[in-house]
Coordinates of C-alpha atoms and ligand atoms in Angstrom, one line a residue:
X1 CA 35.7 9.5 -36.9
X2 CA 34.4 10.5 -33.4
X3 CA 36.0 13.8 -32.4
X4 CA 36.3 14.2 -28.8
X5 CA 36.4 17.5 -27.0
X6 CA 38.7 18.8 -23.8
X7 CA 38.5 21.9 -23.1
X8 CA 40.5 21.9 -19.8
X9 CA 42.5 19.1 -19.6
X10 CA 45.2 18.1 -16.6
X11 CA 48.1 16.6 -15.7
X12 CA 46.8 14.1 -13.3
X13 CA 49.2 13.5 -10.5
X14 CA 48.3 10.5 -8.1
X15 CA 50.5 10.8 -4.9
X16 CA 50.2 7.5 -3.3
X17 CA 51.6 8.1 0.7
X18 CA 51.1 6.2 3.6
X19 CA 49.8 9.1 5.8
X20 CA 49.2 12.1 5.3
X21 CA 49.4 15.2 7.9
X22 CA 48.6 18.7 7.8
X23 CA 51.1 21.1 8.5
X24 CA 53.8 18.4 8.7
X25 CA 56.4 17.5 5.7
X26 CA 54.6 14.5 3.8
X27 CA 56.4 11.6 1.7
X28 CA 55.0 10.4 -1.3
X29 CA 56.1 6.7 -1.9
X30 CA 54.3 6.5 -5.2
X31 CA 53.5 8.7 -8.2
X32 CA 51.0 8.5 -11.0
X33 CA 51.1 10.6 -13.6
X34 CA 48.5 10.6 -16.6
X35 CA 46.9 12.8 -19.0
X36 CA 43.5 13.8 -17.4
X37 CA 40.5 15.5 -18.1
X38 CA 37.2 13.8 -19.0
X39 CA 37.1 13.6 -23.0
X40 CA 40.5 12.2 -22.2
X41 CA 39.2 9.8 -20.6
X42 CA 36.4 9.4 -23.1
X43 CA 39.1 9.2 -25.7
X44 CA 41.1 6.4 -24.6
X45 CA 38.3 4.0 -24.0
X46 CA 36.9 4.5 -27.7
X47 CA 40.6 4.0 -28.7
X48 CA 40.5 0.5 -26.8
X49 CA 37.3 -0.5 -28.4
X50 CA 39.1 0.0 -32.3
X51 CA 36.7 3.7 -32.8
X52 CA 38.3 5.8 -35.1
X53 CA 38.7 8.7 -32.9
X54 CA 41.1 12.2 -33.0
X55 CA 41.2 14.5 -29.6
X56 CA 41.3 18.2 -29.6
X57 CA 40.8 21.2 -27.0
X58 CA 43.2 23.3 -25.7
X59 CA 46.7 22.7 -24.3
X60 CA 50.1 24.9 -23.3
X61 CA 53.1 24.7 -21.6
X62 CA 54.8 21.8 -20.5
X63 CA 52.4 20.7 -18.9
X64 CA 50.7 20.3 -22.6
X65 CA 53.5 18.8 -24.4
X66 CA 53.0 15.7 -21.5
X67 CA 49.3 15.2 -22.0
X68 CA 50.4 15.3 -26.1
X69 CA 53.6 12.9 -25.4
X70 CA 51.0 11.0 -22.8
X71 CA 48.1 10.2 -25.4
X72 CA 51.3 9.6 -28.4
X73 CA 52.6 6.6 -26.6
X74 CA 49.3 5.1 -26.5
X75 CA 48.7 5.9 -30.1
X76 CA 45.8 8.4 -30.3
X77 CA 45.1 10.9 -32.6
X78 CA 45.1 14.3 -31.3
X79 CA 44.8 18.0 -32.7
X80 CA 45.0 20.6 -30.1
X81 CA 45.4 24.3 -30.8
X82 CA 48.0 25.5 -28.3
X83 CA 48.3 28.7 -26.4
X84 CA 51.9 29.6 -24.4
X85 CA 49.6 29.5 -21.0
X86 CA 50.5 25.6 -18.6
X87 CA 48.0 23.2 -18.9
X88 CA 46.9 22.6 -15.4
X89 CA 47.8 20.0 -12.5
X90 CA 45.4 17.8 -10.8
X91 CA 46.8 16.5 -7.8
X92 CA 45.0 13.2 -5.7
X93 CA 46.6 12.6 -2.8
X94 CA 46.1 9.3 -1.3
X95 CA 46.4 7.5 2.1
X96 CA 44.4 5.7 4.8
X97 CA 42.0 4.2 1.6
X98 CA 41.3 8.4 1.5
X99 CA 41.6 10.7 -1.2
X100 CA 41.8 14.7 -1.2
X101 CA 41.8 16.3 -4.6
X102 CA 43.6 19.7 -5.4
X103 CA 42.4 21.4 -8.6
X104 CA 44.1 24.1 -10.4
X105 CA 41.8 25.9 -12.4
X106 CA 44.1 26.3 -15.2
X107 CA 44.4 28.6 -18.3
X108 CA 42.4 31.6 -18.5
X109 CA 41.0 31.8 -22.8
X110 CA 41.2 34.7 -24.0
X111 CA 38.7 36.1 -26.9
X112 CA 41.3 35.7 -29.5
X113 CA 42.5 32.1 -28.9
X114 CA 38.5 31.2 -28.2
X115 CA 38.2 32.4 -32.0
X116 CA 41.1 30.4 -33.1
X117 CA 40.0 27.5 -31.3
X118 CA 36.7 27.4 -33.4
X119 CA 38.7 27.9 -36.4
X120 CA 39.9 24.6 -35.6
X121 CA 37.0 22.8 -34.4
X122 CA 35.7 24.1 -37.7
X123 CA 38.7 22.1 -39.7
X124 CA 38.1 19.0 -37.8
X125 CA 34.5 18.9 -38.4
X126 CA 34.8 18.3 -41.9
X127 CA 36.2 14.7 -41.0
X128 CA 34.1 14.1 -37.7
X129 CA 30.6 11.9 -37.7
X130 CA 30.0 12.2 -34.0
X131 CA 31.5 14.7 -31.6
X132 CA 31.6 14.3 -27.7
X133 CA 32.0 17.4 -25.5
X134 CA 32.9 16.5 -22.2
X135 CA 33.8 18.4 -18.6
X136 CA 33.9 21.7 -17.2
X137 CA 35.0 24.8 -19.4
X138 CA 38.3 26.8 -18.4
X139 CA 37.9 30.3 -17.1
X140 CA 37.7 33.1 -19.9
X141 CA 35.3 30.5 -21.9
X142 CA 31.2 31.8 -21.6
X143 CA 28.7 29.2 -20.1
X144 CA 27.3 29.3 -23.9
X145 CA 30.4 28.0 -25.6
X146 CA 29.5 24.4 -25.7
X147 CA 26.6 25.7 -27.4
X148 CA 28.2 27.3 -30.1
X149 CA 30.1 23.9 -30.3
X150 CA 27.1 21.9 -30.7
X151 CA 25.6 24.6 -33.6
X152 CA 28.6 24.2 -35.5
X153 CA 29.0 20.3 -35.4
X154 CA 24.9 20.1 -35.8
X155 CA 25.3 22.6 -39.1
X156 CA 27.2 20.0 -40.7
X157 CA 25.5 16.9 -39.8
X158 CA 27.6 15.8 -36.7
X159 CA 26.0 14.4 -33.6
X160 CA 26.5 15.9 -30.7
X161 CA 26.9 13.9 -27.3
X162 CA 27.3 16.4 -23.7
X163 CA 29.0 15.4 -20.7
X164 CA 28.9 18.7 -18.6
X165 CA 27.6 20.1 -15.6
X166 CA 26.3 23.2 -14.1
X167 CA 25.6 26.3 -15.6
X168 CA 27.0 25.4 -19.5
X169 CA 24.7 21.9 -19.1
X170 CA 21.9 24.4 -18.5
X171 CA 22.7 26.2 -21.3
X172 CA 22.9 23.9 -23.7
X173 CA 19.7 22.5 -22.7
X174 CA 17.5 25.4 -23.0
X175 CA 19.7 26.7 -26.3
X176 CA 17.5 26.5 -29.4
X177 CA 19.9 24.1 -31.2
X178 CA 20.1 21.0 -28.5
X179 CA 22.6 18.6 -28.4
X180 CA 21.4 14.5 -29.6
X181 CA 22.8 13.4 -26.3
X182 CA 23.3 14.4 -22.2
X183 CA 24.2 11.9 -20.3
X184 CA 23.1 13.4 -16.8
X185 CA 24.0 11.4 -13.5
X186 CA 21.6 11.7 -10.2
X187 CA 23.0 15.1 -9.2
X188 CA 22.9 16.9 -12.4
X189 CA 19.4 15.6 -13.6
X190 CA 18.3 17.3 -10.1
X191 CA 20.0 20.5 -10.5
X192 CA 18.7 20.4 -14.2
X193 CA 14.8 20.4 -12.5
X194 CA 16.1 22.5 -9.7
X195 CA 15.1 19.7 -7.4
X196 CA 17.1 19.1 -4.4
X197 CA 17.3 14.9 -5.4
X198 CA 15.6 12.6 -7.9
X199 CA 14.0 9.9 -6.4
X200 CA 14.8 6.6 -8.6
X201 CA 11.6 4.8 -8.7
X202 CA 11.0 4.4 -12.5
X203 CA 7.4 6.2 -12.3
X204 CA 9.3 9.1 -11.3
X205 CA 12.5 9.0 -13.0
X206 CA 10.2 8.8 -16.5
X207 CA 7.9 11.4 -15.3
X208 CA 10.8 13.9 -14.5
X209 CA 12.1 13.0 -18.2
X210 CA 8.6 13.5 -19.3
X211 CA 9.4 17.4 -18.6
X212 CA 9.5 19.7 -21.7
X213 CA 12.8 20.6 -20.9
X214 CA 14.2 17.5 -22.6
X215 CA 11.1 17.1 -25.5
X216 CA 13.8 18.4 -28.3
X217 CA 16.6 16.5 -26.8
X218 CA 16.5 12.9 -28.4
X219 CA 18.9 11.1 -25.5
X220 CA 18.7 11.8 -21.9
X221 CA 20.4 9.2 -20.4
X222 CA 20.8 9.4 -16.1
X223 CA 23.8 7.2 -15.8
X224 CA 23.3 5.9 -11.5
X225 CA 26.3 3.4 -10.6
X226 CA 25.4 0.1 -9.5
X227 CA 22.0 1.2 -10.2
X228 CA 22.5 1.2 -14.0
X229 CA 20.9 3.8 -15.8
X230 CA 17.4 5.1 -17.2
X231 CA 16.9 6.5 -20.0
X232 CA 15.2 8.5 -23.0
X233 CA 15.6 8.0 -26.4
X234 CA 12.6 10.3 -28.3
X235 CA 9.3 9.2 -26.8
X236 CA 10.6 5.8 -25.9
X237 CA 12.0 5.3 -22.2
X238 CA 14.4 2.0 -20.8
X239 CA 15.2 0.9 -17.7
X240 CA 18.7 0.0 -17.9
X241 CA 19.6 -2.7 -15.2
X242 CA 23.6 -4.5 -14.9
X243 CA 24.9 -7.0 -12.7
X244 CA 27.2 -6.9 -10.0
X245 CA 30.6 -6.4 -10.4
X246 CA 34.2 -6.4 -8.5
X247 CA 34.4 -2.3 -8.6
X248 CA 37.9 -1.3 -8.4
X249 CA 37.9 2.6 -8.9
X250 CA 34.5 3.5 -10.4
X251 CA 36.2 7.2 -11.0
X252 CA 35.8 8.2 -15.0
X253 CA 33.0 5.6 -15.1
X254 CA 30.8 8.2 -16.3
X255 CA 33.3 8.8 -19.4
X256 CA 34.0 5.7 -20.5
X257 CA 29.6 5.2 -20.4
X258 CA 29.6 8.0 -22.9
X259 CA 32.7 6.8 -24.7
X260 CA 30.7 3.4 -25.4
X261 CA 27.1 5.2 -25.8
X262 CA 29.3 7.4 -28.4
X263 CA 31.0 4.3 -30.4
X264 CA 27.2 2.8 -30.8
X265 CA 25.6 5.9 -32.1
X266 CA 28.2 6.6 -34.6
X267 CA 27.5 2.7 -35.7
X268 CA 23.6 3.7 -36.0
X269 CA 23.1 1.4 -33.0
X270 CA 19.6 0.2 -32.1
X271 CA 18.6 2.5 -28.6
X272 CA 18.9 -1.2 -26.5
X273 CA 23.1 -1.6 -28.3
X274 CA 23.6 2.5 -27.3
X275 CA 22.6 1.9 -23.8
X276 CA 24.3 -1.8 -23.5
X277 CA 27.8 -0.6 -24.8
X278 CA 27.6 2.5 -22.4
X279 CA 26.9 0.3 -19.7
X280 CA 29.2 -2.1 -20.3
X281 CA 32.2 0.3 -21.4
X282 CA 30.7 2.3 -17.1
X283 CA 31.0 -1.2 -15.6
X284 CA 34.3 -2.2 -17.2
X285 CA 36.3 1.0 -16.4
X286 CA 34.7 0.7 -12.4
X287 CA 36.8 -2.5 -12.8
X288 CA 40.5 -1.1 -14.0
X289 CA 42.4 0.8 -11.3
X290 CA 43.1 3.3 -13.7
X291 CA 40.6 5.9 -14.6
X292 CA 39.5 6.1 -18.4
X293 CA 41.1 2.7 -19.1
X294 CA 38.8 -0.8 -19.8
X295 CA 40.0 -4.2 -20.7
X296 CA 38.5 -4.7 -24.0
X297 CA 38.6 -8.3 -23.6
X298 CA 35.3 -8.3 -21.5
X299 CA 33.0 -6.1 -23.7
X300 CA 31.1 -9.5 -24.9
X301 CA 30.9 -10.8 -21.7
X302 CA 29.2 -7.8 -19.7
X303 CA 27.6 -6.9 -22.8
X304 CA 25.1 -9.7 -22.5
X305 CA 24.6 -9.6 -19.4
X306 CA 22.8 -5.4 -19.1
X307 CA 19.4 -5.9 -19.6
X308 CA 17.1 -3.0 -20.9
X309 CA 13.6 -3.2 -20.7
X310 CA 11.0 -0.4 -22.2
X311 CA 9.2 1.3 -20.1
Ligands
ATP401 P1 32.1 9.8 -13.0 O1 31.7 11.3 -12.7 O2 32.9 9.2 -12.0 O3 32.7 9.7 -14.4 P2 29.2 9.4 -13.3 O4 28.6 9.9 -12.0 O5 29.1 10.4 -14.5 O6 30.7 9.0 -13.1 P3 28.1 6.8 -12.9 O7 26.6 6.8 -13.0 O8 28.7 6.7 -11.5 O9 28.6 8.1 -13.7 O10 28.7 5.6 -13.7 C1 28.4 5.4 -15.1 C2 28.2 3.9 -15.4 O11 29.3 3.1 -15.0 C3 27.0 3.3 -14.6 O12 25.8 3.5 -15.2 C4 27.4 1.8 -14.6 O13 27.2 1.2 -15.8 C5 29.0 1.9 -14.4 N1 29.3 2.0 -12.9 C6 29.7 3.0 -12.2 N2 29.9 2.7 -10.9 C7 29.5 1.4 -10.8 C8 29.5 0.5 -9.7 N3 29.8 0.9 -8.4 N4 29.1 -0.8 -10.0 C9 28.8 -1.2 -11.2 N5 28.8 -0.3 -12.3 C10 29.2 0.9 -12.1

């Protein structure tokens, strides 16, 4: 079973208006509302591709029984432990082919629920074979608690895949127990070297991966758009190259790559069927208007067609 990990997850609200002013009383003609968060995201595209998987994190409120009444109607497995705190709202606002975000922090964790939390994580383990850990941590939460995630899950024989950011990415990378998997994009590979951009020439992008900081982390894959990706896996490097597609909204993209990089590994995938999948699973969610959502039907087709080539 791959056990995915949300932290912070939302109540995504899309408000689809047909302009939008400031200051002024705006109409929404049309409104979205899904169960957000990245490893939500993750989780429904392994669900699509027939992966076993089960969902936990942290939810509350109202706003937590709709994410768990969200992912029920579509049939997935979930375990969260609750706290009486809301869930937060995201809220897109859309108009004029625009769209401005508003982000609610959400709950604060405090120590005791943290401990609880872990308690569990620690139960859910004991059925899990790969676990992902995906987005940003909610406030009250240290920048090393993905770590002590990945320790746990690596104690008893889990892999670990990370799909973070910032200063918990940075963590976990120089921690002594590393995660299997980080699936960096352009931004975060640079902010890992503390470069201001990566230039994506292969000579460079495999010199930059080259660094010690990644020697003890088997996978580093940079995930780049329309680029593809490149990647490490041990002392081997790919170039990762897909073809065009009819993108749609390429938002969650980067999910759904780790939800299909994450359905290989757990199958003991060869390093050319981990990267393929991810790809494919990245190019097929760019193609769905809804985020974290692929049409299952076209895995074989854009699977053939992502080409990786060692390096
Ligand atoms: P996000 O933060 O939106 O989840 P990300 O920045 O983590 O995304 P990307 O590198 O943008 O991740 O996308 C992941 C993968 O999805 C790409 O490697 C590619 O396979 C596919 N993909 C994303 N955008 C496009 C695009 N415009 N055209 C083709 N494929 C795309």
């Amino acid at each position: 079973m791959i056990l995915t990990v949300t932290m912070n997850p939302s109540v995504d609200m899309a408000y689809q208006m047909d302009t939008f002013q400031l200051d002024e009383v705006n109409r929404v003609t049309q409104v979205v509302k899904t169960a957000g968060g990245k490893g939500l995201n993750v989780t429904r595209v392994l669900q699509q591709l027939g992966v076993e998987v089960k969902a936990t994190g942290i939810v509350g409120g109202h706003f937590g029984e709709f994410i768990k009444a969200e992912l029920a109607k579509q049939t997935i497995d979930y375990q969260f432990y609750e706290i009486n705190q809301e869930s937060r709202n995201s809220i897109a606002l859309l108009h004029d082919g625009l769209q401005t975000e508003i982000l609610e922090a959400g709950p604060t964790i405090l120590k005791n629920q943290q401990m609880e939390f872990l308690e569990v994580y620690k139960q859910l383990l004991k059925t899990a074979t790969t676990v992902t850990l995906s987005g940003s941590l909610s406030k009250g939460l240290p920048s090393t608690f993905y770590s002590q995630l990945i320790l746990l899950a690596q104690a008893v024989g889990c892999a670990v895949l990370l799909d973070t950011s910032g200063n918990s990415l940075k963590e976990a990378v120089h921690a002594k127990v590393k995660p299997m998997l980080i699936k960096p994009n352009e931004t975060e590979i640079a902010e890992l070297l503390g470069v201001a951009k990566v230039e994506k020439s292969v000579v460079s992008l495999k010199k930059q991966l080259q660094e010690p900081l990644f020697s003890e982390i088997p996978w580093v894959v940079v995930s780049m758009g329309a680029s593809g990706a490149f990647a490490k896996f041990q002392d081997r490097f790919f170039e990762v190259t897909i073809p065009k597609i009819d993108v749609v909204n390429p938002v969650g993209s980067g999910d759904a790559t780790l939800a299909g990089i994450a359905a290989m590994i757990d199958q003991a995938g060869t390093p050319e069927e981990v990267l393929k999948m991810g790809m494919t699973t990245g190019m097929l969610n760019a193609m769905e208007t809804s985020t974290g959502q692929i049409n299952p039907n076209l895995v074989q087709r854009y699977y053939e067609q992502v080409q990786v080539i060692e390096k």
